[in-house]
Amino acid sequence: MSEKYGLKNWQELALGGVITDGGNAADYETGTWRTWRPLWRQESCINCLRCWVFCPEGAFVLKDGKTPAGKDRKEIKQIDYYYCRGCGLCVRECPVNKKGKKKAIEFVREET
Amino acid sequence: MPETRAITGNGAIAEAMRQIAPDVVAAFPITPSTQIIEDFAGFVADGKVDTELITVESEHSAMSACIGASAAGGRVMTATSANGLALMWEMLYVAAGMRQPILVAVVNRALSAPINIHCDHGDSMGARDAGWIQIYAENNQQAYDNMIMAPAIAGHADVRLPLMVCLDGFIISHSIETMQLEEDRQVQAFIGEHKAFHSLLDTANPSSWGALDLHDYYIEHKKAQQVAMANAKPVIEEVSERFGKEFGRRYELFESYRLDDAERVVVAINSVAGELKEVIDELRDEGEKVGLLKIRVFRPFPYAEIAAALKNSKIVTVLDRSTSMGAYGPLFVEICSSLYDANPRPMLYSRTFGLGGRELLLDDIRDLFEESKRYLNEGKIEKTSDFLNVRGG
Amino acid sequence: MPKLQEMAKKKTAFSSGHRLCAGCPVPIFTKMLTRVTDYDIVVGSATGCLEVASSIFPYSAWNVPWIHTAFENAAATMSGVEAMARVRSKRNGNAKKIKCVAIGGDGGTYDIGIQALSAAMERGHDLLYICYDNGAYMNTGIQRSGATPLGAATTTTPAGQVIAGKQQQRKDLSKIMVAHHIDYVAQASIHDPIDLSEKIKKGIELDGPAFLNILSPCVPGWRINPDMAVESASLAVETCFWPLYEVDSGDYTVNYKPGKKRPVSDWLLTQGRFRHLKDPQWAHLIDEFQSLIDEQWDWLVAQEKKA
């Protein structure tokens, strides 16, 4: 069984059910849950980071950037679809979207 | 220098705790174990130990805090009795499943209802499947000695399991006996350093404890726990032997008292062994081949060793100081299991005594041996299971 | 928003790949824990959604040391961890100070865990206890808790023909915690990340016990769309169902006062769990709810004035 599924034998486990590499859930894909897909539009994004702070999956990837005035800042780089479950929270909470003229995050049905 | 002192069982356990000097003690008062924590609080207040004493609001929180402190790398102890142990129940399994070598002095007392504060073994016997090592003591000295041995057993790399040192409520906990307290430094050298694994305080290497374990891993973790419990047996023997060499008092998994050629044997746990030995000596003087097998280690249970020790017996009376409602007493069941393959197999029967502190007097024990003599002569056991000293028969 | 920029520079305590429901807002605060402070932290969880979804063996979403032992005892378990952290500091004065955080849902905090919580706070452990209040036992399938609001339908207080959901008002745990006279008690909401982050920071960094109650809507339990958690929490604050306030060493501050308090029905009737209250026969429950809110809001504002 263990060979087929890559599961460990009892002798190979840490004592007491301890997980010794905390944070390893990052190896686990939750993007497969998604039926709708947020599409981030860099050209409309104001980098307020509200999508980043609200995203339950931590799916907004940041990069180093500059403000128009030249100060260092973190900016949205992309959405990591390995994790994004497509809840749409970012789409609803995006202040650009809320103003209603244009969209910084669109929401489209996943192609099946 | 070792000190000879007249002290209660609770006092002796508190002294052992002071010598072990745990990092954290989390405890809640309950009769008859309370004095252990009172004495220990005194040691803390006087600066004789630098333990963090957490005076929690319940035994459930006592065991929970013990688990937290142990997972954070500490050497951890507590004490309790009866309903207190029952309130810990959920957490006993968690401590064992998390492989935390937490040490608990269980001062045996009857469980409610009806409420009763006196001795029987219903509390610790109910916890026998919780995954804790259980070591029992006949008297104050043995309770102290078992506690001194406990850290080395529970914390052994092959074991890593929690451990209960069990002693009889009031009979031992509150009785003053003259006994030997060993020297602090010698005790501490015997115990050695506490080794933690994956401490929660190791923030550079974050570990996660108490994860949800589903059908893909739960049984593997339980198998590892069962193997650890099996490992505990040789470790207890090894530590007991080292203790004997160091301090001169020798212990085995159980005590065989005039057992080698005994035809009629009583198997019992804890303080009643004192009275049994008294009567056995008398009967031996009269030429009766009687003996005692006194359980010391109940978990892990030494099945094969007990079978070997009872190989010459013809009839075995098992005394349980607790009852399993709707079943035979827990000790009787284990002795039956031990002897199933014995050939020839001795006659076996069960007697339950002492619930809620009911006395078992020397005359009662003489009657008990008379009964086993009659059964042996008649080749037949009249009653496989019965209560002793209960009004109404 | 400079505060979010500051947080964005730091590593999160909570990784992706956890298995909370889509749209569950709980990670909004768990992701923040290490982003608001330079202290090393240890986290302990009560049994509940967060615990289950963050630690399905062999995976853990916790980038910080984490422990779960049972449902009713996160505060007790963390009392032990905190005691051991003190032992460590005592033995090694140079050791970096470690701060302890316990987290439970409203079931594990208002109800089964209140004894352990109360005692841990009374004992004065250096511990921040965070309750994420979603108003029911969501992990076991939306059963009513002491935090479930009046009139809410849960699986054990269904909206039936003759009984309209939960018949009792929720208990005010934050007030109970204030009565412990601990250093810091606060209510926050997942919809206001700045206020939330400041409160988490304060709770972690002060030396002593602190309690933070975070409103955290539950998508299946409140019967809202997966994108609605933040908006629903915001409405709870705008209607003053969930005031944002803090009690710092006994002094009350109301952190947000809506310009115009919206009627509670604006919040209630956007959630499926209160849908039955649209039936005119239950209109009096909405009135009762509104007067409870008004009374409590007035009381709260009066406390601030006293200070």
CSV table of N, CA, C and O in Angstrom, one decimal, chain B residues 10-11 13-15 17-18 22 24-29 33-56 77-79:
chain,number,residue,atom,x,y,z
B,10,ASN,N,2.1,10.6,50.7
B,10,ASN,CA,2.0,11.9,50.0
B,10,ASN,C,3.3,12.7,50.2
B,10,ASN,O,3.8,13.3,49.2
B,11,GLY,N,3.7,12.8,51.4
B,11,GLY,CA,4.9,13.5,51.7
B,11,GLY,C,6.1,13.0,51.0
B,11,GLY,O,7.0,13.7,50.4
B,13,ILE,N,6.1,11.3,48.1
B,13,ILE,CA,5.9,11.6,46.7
B,13,ILE,C,6.3,13.1,46.4
B,13,ILE,O,7.0,13.4,45.5
B,14,ALA,N,5.9,14.0,47.4
B,14,ALA,CA,6.3,15.4,47.2
B,14,ALA,C,7.8,15.5,47.3
B,14,ALA,O,8.4,16.3,46.5
B,15,GLU,N,8.5,14.8,48.2
B,15,GLU,CA,9.9,14.8,48.2
B,15,GLU,C,10.5,14.3,46.9
B,15,GLU,O,11.5,14.9,46.4
B,17,MET,N,9.2,14.5,44.0
B,17,MET,CA,9.0,15.6,43.0
B,17,MET,C,10.0,16.7,43.2
B,17,MET,O,10.5,17.2,42.2
B,18,ARG,N,10.2,17.1,44.4
B,18,ARG,CA,11.2,18.1,44.7
B,18,ARG,C,12.6,17.7,44.1
B,18,ARG,O,13.3,18.5,43.5
B,22,PRO,N,10.8,19.1,38.4
B,22,PRO,CA,10.2,19.3,37.1
B,22,PRO,C,10.2,20.8,36.7
B,22,PRO,O,10.2,21.6,37.6
B,24,VAL,N,7.7,22.2,35.0
B,24,VAL,CA,6.3,22.6,35.2
B,24,VAL,C,5.5,21.6,36.0
B,24,VAL,O,5.6,20.4,35.7
B,25,VAL,N,4.7,22.0,36.9
B,25,VAL,CA,3.7,21.2,37.6
B,25,VAL,C,2.4,22.0,37.4
B,25,VAL,O,2.3,23.2,37.8
B,26,ALA,N,1.4,21.3,36.9
B,26,ALA,CA,0.0,21.9,36.9
B,26,ALA,C,-0.9,21.0,37.6
B,26,ALA,O,-1.0,19.8,37.3
B,27,ALA,N,-1.5,21.6,38.6
B,27,ALA,CA,-2.3,20.6,39.5
B,27,ALA,C,-3.5,21.3,40.1
B,27,ALA,O,-3.6,22.5,40.2
B,28,PHE,N,-4.4,20.4,40.5
B,28,PHE,CA,-5.7,20.8,41.1
B,28,PHE,C,-5.9,20.0,42.4
B,28,PHE,O,-5.7,18.8,42.3
B,29,PRO,N,-6.4,20.5,43.5
B,29,PRO,CA,-6.5,19.7,44.7
B,29,PRO,C,-7.7,18.7,44.6
B,29,PRO,O,-8.8,19.0,44.2
B,33,SER,N,-5.0,13.1,47.3
B,33,SER,CA,-3.7,13.5,46.8
B,33,SER,C,-3.3,14.9,47.1
B,33,SER,O,-2.1,15.3,46.8
B,34,THR,N,-4.2,15.7,47.7
B,34,THR,CA,-3.9,17.1,47.8
B,34,THR,C,-2.6,17.5,48.5
B,34,THR,O,-1.9,18.4,48.1
B,35,GLN,N,-2.3,16.7,49.5
B,35,GLN,CA,-1.1,17.1,50.3
B,35,GLN,C,0.2,17.1,49.4
B,35,GLN,O,1.1,17.8,49.7
B,36,ILE,N,0.2,16.2,48.4
B,36,ILE,CA,1.4,16.2,47.5
B,36,ILE,C,1.6,17.6,46.9
B,36,ILE,O,2.7,18.1,47.0
B,37,ILE,N,0.6,18.2,46.4
B,37,ILE,CA,0.7,19.5,45.8
B,37,ILE,C,0.9,20.6,46.8
B,37,ILE,O,1.6,21.6,46.6
B,38,GLU,N,0.3,20.5,48.0
B,38,GLU,CA,0.5,21.4,49.1
B,38,GLU,C,1.9,21.5,49.5
B,38,GLU,O,2.6,22.5,49.6
B,39,ASP,N,2.5,20.3,49.7
B,39,ASP,CA,3.9,20.2,50.1
B,39,ASP,C,4.8,20.8,49.0
B,39,ASP,O,5.7,21.5,49.3
B,40,PHE,N,4.4,20.4,47.8
B,40,PHE,CA,5.3,20.9,46.7
B,40,PHE,C,5.2,22.4,46.5
B,40,PHE,O,6.2,23.0,46.2
B,41,ALA,N,4.0,22.9,46.7
B,41,ALA,CA,3.8,24.4,46.7
B,41,ALA,C,4.7,25.1,47.7
B,41,ALA,O,5.3,26.1,47.5
B,42,GLY,N,4.9,24.4,48.8
B,42,GLY,CA,5.8,24.9,49.9
B,42,GLY,C,7.2,24.9,49.4
B,42,GLY,O,7.9,25.9,49.7
B,43,PHE,N,7.6,23.8,48.7
B,43,PHE,CA,9.0,23.8,48.2
B,43,PHE,C,9.2,24.9,47.2
B,43,PHE,O,10.3,25.5,47.1
B,44,VAL,N,8.2,25.2,46.4
B,44,VAL,CA,8.3,26.3,45.4
B,44,VAL,C,8.4,27.6,46.1
B,44,VAL,O,9.3,28.5,45.8
B,45,ALA,N,7.5,27.8,47.1
B,45,ALA,CA,7.5,29.1,47.9
B,45,ALA,C,8.8,29.3,48.6
B,45,ALA,O,9.2,30.5,48.8
B,46,ASP,N,9.4,28.2,49.0
B,46,ASP,CA,10.7,28.4,49.8
B,46,ASP,C,11.9,28.4,48.8
B,46,ASP,O,13.1,28.4,49.3
B,47,GLY,N,11.7,28.3,47.5
B,47,GLY,CA,12.8,28.3,46.6
B,47,GLY,C,13.6,27.1,46.6
B,47,GLY,O,14.7,27.0,46.1
B,48,LYS,N,13.0,26.0,47.1
B,48,LYS,CA,13.8,24.7,47.0
B,48,LYS,C,13.7,24.0,45.7
B,48,LYS,O,14.5,23.2,45.4
B,49,VAL,N,12.8,24.5,44.8
B,49,VAL,CA,12.7,24.1,43.4
B,49,VAL,C,12.4,25.3,42.6
B,49,VAL,O,11.7,26.2,43.2
B,50,ASP,N,12.8,25.4,41.4
B,50,ASP,CA,12.4,26.5,40.6
B,50,ASP,C,11.3,26.2,39.5
B,50,ASP,O,11.2,26.8,38.5
B,51,THR,N,10.5,25.2,39.9
B,51,THR,CA,9.4,24.8,39.0
B,51,THR,C,8.4,25.9,38.9
B,51,THR,O,8.1,26.6,39.8
B,52,GLU,N,7.8,26.0,37.7
B,52,GLU,CA,6.6,26.8,37.5
B,52,GLU,C,5.4,26.0,37.9
B,52,GLU,O,5.1,25.0,37.2
B,53,LEU,N,4.8,26.4,39.0
B,53,LEU,CA,3.6,25.7,39.5
B,53,LEU,C,2.4,26.4,39.0
B,53,LEU,O,2.1,27.6,39.3
B,54,ILE,N,1.6,25.7,38.1
B,54,ILE,CA,0.3,26.3,37.6
B,54,ILE,C,-0.8,25.8,38.4
B,54,ILE,O,-1.1,24.6,38.3
B,55,THR,N,-1.4,26.6,39.2
B,55,THR,CA,-2.6,26.1,40.0
B,55,THR,C,-3.9,26.3,39.2
B,55,THR,O,-4.5,27.3,39.3
B,56,VAL,N,-4.1,25.3,38.4
B,56,VAL,CA,-5.2,25.4,37.4
B,56,VAL,C,-6.6,25.3,38.1
B,56,VAL,O,-6.7,25.1,39.3
B,77,MET,N,5.0,17.2,35.7
B,77,MET,CA,4.4,16.3,36.7
B,77,MET,C,3.1,16.9,37.2
B,77,MET,O,2.9,18.1,37.2
B,78,THR,N,2.3,16.0,37.8
B,78,THR,CA,1.1,16.4,38.5
B,78,THR,C,0.7,15.2,39.4
B,78,THR,O,1.4,14.2,39.4
B,79,ALA,N,-0.4,15.4,40.2
B,79,ALA,CA,-0.9,14.4,41.1
B,79,ALA,C,-2.4,14.5,41.1
B,79,ALA,O,-2.9,15.6,41.0
